[in-house]
Amino acid sequence: MPGGRSLLLAGVVVALAAITGAAWLHEVRPRSVAQPAAQTVGTRAEKPQPPALTADEERFATALWAVHREATRLAVAMSFAGIAYQTGDRDARALARKIEPLAKFFHEAEMQVRTMNTPPSLSGTRGQYVDAMALYANAAAEILKFTEDGNSQRLGDAHQMDVRASEDMLRVGEVLWPGQYKPH
């Protein structure tokens, strides 16, 4: 079973890396002002556009993006640290050194997002993001406990929390930053 967990963990890391790369490419690619008429009509007919964000919602989305950008990068870093450990590194102290700053970041991010000025229309979205940061923080805490007691079940639990957190982040992204490329 340890090989199966390693493979599953590797799959999650690859998915997170793909999401991070796609988000980065989305942000840096030049945007076209005009689209061909046929493309515009076809796109609208296939999927209705969500309503535009209000000014307050846009301010919240912009503030959250700063956290989201770093959270995405560090979530991938946490997954890579776990994979490096599982695929041969096996140095629990080195794993702990990699995870400790991540645990701190996710805890602080949870508190930061919790205190953001949020329009009532996005309170559920903010709650979902807070939950995602809490899950990442808890996953990091489980990994740190593993480095102390060697109970490998903690790594499986951390992995499950990590997957749920990434799913929550994707759902929030669909609300605040719709149309981003998702690699599934």
Coordinates of C-alpha atoms in Angstrom, one line a residue, residues 11 60 80 136 142 180:
G11 CA -0.7 12.5 -9.0
F60 CA -12.3 41.4 -2.4
F80 CA 6.6 18.2 -3.6
Y136 CA -3.8 23.1 4.4
E142 CA -0.2 16.3 10.4
Q180 CA -9.3 30.3 -15.9

